[in-house]
PDB file of N, CA and C in Angstrom:
ATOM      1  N   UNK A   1      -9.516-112.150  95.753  1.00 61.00           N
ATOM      2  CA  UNK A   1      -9.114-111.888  97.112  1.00 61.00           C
ATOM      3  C   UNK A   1      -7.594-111.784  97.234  1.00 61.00           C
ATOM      4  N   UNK A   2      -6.803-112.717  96.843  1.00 69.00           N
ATOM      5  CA  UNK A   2      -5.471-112.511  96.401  1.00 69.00           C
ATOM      6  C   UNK A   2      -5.053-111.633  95.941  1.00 69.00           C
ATOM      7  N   UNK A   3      -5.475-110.900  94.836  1.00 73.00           N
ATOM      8  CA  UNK A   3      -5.194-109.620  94.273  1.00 73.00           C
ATOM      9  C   UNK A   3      -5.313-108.475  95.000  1.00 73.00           C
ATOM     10  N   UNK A   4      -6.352-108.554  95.378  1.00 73.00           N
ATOM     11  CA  UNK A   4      -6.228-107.085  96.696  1.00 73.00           C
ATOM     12  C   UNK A   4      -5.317-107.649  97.915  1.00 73.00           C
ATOM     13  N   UNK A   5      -5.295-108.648  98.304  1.00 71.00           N
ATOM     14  CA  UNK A   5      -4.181-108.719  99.395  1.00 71.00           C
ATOM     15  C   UNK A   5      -2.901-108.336  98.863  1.00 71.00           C
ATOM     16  N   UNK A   6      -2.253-108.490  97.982  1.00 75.00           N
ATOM     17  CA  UNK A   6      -0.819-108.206  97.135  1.00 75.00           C
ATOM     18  C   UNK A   6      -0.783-107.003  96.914  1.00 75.00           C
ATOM     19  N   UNK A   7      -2.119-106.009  96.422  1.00 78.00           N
ATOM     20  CA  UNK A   7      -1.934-104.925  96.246  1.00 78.00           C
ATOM     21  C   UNK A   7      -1.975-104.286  97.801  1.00 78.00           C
ATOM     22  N   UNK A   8      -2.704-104.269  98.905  1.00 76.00           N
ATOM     23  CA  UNK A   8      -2.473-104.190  99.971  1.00 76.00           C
ATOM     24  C   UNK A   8      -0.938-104.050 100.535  1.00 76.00           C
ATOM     25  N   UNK A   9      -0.532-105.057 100.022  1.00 78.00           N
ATOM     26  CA  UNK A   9       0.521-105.487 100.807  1.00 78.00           C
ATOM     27  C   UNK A   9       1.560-104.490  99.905  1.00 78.00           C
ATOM     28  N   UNK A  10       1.608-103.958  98.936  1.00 76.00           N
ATOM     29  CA  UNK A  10       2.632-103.202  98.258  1.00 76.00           C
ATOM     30  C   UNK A  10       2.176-102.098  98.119  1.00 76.00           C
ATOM     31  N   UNK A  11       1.434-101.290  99.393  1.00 73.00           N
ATOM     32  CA  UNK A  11       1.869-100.173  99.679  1.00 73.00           C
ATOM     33  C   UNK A  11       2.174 -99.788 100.909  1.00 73.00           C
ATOM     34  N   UNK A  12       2.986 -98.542 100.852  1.00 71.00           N
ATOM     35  CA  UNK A  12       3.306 -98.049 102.138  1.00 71.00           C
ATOM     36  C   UNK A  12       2.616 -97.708 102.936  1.00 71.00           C
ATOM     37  N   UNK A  13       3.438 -98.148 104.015  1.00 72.00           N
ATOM     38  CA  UNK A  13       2.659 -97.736 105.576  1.00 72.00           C
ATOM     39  C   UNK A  13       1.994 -96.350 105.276  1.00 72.00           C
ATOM     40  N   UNK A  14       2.589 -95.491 105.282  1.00 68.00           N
ATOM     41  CA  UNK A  14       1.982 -94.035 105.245  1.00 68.00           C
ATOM     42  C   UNK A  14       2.232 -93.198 104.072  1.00 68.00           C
ATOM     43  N   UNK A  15       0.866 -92.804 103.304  1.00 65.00           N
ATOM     44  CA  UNK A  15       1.715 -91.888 102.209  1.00 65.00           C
ATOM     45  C   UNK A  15       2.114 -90.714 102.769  1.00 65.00           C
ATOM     46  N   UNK A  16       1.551 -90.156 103.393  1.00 73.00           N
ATOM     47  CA  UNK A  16       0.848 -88.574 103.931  1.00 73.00           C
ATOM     48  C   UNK A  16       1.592 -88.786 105.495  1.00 73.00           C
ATOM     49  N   UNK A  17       1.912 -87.387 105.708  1.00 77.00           N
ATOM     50  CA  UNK A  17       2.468 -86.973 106.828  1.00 77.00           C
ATOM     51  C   UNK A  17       1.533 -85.738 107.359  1.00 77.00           C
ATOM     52  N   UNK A  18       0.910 -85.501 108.908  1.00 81.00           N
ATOM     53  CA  UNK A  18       0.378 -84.643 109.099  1.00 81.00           C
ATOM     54  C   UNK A  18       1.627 -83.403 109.631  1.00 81.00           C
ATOM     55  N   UNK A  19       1.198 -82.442 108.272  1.00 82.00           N
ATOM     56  CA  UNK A  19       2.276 -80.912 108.661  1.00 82.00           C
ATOM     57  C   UNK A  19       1.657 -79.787 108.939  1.00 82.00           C
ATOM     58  N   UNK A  20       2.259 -79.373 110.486  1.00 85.00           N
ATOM     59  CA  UNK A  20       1.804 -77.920 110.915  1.00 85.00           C
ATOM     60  C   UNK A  20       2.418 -76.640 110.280  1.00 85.00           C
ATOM     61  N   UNK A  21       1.803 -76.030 109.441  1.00 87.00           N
ATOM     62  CA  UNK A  21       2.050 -74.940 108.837  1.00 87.00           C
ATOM     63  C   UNK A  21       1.692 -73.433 109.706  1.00 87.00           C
ATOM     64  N   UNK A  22       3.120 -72.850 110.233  1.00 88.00           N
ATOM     65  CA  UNK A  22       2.912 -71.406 111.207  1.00 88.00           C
ATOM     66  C   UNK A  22       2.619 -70.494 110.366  1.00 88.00           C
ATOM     67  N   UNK A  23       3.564 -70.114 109.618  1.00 91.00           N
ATOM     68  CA  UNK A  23       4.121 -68.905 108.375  1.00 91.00           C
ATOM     69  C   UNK A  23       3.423 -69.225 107.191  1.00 91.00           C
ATOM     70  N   UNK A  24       3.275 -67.988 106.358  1.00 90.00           N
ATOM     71  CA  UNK A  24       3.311 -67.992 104.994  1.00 90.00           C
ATOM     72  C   UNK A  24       4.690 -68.369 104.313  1.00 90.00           C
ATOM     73  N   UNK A  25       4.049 -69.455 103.513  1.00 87.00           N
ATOM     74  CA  UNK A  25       5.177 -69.821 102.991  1.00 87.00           C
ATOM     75  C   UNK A  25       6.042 -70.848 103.299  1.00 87.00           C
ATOM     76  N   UNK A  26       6.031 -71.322 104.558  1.00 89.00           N
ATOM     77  CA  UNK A  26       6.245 -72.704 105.409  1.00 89.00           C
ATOM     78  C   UNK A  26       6.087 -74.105 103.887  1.00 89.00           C
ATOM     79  N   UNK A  27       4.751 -74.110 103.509  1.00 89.00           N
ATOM     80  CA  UNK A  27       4.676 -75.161 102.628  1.00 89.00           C
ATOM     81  C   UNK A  27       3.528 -74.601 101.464  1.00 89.00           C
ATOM     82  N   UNK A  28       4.437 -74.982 100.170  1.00 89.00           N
ATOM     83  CA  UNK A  28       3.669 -74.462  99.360  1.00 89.00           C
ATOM     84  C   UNK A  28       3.010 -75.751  98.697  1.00 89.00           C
ATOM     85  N   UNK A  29       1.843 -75.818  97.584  1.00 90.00           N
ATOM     86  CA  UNK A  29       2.059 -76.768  96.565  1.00 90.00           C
ATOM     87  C   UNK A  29       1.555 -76.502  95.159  1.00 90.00           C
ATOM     88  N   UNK A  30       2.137 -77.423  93.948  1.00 90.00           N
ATOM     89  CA  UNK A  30       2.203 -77.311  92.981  1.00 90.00           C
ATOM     90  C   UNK A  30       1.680 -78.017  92.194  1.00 90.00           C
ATOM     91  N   UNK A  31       0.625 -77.735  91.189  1.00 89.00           N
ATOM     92  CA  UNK A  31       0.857 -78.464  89.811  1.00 89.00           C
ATOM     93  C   UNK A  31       0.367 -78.134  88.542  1.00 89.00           C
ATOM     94  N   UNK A  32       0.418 -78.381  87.924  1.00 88.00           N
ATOM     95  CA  UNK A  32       0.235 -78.388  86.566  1.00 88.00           C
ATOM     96  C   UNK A  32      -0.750 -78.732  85.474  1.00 88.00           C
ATOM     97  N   UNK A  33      -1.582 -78.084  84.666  1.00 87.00           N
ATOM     98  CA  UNK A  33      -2.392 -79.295  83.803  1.00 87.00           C
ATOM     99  C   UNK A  33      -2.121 -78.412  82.293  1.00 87.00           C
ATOM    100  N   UNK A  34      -2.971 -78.829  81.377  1.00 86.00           N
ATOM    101  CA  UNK A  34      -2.872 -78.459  79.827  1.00 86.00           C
ATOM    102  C   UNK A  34      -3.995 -78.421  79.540  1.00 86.00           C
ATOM    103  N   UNK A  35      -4.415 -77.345  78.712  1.00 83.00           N
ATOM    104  CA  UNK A  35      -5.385 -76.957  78.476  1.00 83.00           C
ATOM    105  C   UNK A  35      -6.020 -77.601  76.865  1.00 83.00           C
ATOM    106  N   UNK A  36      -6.983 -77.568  76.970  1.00 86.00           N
ATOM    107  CA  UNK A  36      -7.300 -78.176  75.278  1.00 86.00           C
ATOM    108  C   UNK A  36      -7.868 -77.232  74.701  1.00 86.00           C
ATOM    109  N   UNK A  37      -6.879 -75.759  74.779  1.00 85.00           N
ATOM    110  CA  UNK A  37      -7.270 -75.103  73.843  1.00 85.00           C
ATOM    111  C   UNK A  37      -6.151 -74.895  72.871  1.00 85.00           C
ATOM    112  N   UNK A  38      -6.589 -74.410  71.780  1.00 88.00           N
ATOM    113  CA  UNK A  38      -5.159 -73.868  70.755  1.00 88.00           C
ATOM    114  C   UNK A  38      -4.547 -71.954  70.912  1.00 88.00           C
ATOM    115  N   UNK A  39      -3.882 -72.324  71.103  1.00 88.00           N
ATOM    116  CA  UNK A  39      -3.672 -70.592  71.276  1.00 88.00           C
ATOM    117  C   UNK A  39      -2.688 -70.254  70.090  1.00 88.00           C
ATOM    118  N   UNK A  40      -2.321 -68.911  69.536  1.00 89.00           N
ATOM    119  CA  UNK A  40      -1.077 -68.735  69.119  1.00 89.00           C
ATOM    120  C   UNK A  40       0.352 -67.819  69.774  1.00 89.00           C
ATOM    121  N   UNK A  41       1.165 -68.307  70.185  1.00 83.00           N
ATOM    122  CA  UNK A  41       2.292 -68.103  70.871  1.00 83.00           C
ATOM    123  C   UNK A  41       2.863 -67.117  70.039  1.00 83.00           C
ATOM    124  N   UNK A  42       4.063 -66.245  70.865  1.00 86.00           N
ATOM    125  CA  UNK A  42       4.540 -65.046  70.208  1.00 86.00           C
ATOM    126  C   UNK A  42       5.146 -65.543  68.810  1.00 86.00           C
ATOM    127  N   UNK A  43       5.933 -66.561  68.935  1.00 90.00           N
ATOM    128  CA  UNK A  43       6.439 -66.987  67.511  1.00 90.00           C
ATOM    129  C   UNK A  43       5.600 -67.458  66.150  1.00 90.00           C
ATOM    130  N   UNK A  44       4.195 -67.008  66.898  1.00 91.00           N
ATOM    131  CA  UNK A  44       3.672 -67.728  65.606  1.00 91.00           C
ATOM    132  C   UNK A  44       2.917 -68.883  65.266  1.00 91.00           C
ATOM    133  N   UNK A  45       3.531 -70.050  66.319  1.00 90.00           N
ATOM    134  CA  UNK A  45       3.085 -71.333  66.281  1.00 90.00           C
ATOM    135  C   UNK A  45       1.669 -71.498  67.194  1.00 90.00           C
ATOM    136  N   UNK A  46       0.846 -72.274  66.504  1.00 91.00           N
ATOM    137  CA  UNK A  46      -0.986 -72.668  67.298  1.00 91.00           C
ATOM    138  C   UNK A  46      -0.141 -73.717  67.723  1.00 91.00           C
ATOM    139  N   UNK A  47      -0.247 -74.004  69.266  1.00 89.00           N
ATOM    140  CA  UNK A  47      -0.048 -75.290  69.889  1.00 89.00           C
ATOM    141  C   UNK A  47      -0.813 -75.096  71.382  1.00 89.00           C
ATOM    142  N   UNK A  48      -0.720 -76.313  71.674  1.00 87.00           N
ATOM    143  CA  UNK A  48      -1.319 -76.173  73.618  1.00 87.00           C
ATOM    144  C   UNK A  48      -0.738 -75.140  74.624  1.00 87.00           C
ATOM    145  N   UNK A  49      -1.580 -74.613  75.290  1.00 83.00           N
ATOM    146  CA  UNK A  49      -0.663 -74.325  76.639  1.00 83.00           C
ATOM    147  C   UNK A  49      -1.007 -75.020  78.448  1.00 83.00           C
ATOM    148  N   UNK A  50      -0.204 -75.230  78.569  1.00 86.00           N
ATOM    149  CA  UNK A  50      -0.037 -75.373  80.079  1.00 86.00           C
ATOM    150  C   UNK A  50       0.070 -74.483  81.187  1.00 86.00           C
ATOM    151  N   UNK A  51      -0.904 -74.687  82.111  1.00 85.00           N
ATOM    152  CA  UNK A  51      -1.017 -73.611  83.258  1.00 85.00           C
ATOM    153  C   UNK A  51      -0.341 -74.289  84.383  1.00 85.00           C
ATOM    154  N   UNK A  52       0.617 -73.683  85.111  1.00 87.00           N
ATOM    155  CA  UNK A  52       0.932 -74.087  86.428  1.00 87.00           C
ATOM    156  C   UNK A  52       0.715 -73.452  87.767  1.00 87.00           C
ATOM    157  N   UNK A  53       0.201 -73.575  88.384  1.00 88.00           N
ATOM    158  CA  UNK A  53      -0.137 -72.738  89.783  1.00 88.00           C
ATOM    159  C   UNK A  53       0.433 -73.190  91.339  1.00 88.00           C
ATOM    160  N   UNK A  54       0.830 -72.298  91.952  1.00 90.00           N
ATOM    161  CA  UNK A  54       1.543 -72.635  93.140  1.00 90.00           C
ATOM    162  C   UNK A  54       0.625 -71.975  94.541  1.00 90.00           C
ATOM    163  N   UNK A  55       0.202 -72.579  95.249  1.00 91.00           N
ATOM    164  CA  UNK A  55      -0.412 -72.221  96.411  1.00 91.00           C
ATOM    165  C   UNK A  55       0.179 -72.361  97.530  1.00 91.00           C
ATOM    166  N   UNK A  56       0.049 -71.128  98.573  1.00 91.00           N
ATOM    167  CA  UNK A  56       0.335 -71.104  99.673  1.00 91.00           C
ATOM    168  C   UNK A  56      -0.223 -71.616 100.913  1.00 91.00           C
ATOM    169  N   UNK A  57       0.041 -73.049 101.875  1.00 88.00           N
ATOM    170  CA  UNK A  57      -1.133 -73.778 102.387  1.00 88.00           C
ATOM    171  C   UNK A  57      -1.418 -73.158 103.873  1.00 88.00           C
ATOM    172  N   UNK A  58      -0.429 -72.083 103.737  1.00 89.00           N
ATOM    173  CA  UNK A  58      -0.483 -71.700 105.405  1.00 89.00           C
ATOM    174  C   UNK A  58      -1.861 -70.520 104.950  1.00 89.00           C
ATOM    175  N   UNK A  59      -1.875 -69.401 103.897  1.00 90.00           N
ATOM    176  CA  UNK A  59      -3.263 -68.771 103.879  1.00 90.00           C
ATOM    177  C   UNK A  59      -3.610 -69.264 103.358  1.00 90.00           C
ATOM    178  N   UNK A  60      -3.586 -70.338 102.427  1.00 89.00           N
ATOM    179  CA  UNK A  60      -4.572 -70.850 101.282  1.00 89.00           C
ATOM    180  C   UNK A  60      -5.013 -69.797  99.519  1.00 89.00           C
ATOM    181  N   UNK A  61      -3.866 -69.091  99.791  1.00 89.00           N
ATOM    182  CA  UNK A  61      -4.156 -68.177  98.596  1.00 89.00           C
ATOM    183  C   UNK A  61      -2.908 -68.415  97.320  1.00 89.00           C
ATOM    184  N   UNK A  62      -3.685 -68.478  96.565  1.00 87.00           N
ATOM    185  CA  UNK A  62      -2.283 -68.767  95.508  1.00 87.00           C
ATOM    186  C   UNK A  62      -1.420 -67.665  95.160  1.00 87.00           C
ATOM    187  N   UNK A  63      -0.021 -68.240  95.290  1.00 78.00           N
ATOM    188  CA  UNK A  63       0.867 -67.293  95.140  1.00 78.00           C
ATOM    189  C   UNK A  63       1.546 -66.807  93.744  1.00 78.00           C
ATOM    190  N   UNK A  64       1.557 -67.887  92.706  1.00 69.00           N
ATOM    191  CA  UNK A  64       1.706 -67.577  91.236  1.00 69.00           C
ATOM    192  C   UNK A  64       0.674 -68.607  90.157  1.00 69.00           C
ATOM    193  N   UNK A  65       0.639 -67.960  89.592  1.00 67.00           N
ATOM    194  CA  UNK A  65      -0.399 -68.801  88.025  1.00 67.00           C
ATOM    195  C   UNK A  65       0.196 -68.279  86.895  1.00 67.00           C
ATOM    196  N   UNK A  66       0.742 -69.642  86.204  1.00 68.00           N
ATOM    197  CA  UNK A  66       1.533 -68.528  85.273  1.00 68.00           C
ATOM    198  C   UNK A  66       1.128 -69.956  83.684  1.00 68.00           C
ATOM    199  N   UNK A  67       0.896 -69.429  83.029  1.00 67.00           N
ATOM    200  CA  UNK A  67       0.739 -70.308  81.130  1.00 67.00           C
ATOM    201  C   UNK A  67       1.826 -70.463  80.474  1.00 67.00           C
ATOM    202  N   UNK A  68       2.832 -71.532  79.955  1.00 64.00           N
ATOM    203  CA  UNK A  68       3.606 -71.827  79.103  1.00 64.00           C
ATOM    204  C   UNK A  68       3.004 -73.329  78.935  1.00 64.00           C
ATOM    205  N   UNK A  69       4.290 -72.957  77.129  1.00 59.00           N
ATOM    206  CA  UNK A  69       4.224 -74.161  76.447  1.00 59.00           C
ATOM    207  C   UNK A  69       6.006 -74.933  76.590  1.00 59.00           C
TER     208      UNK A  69
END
């Protein structure tokens, strides 16, 4: 019971803010993951790649998707 009260207690009031989005482009968001595949890159080297994608929240359509390592 202690333990969840402490953890309780060490977080913030609010993570999240409610935002009105008019425009495209107003607020975008981002992130990232890695894929568990092996690819081979122009130089030659088999290693992971990472996809990052950016979405637009006012249409909801993503605006770039792009793969690096």
């Amino acid at each position: 019971m202690a333990r969840t009260r402490r953890t309780l207690a060490n977080q913030p009031d609010r993570v999240f803010e409610d935002v009105v989005v008019c425009r495209p482009g107003d607020l975008m968001e981002i992130d990232s993951t890695s894929f568990d595949v092996m690819v081979r890159l122009e130089n030659g080297v088999v290693d992971r790649v990472e996809m990052t994608g950016l979405v637009d929240i006012a249409t909801r359509t993503p605006r770039r998707c792009c793969g690096r390592r």
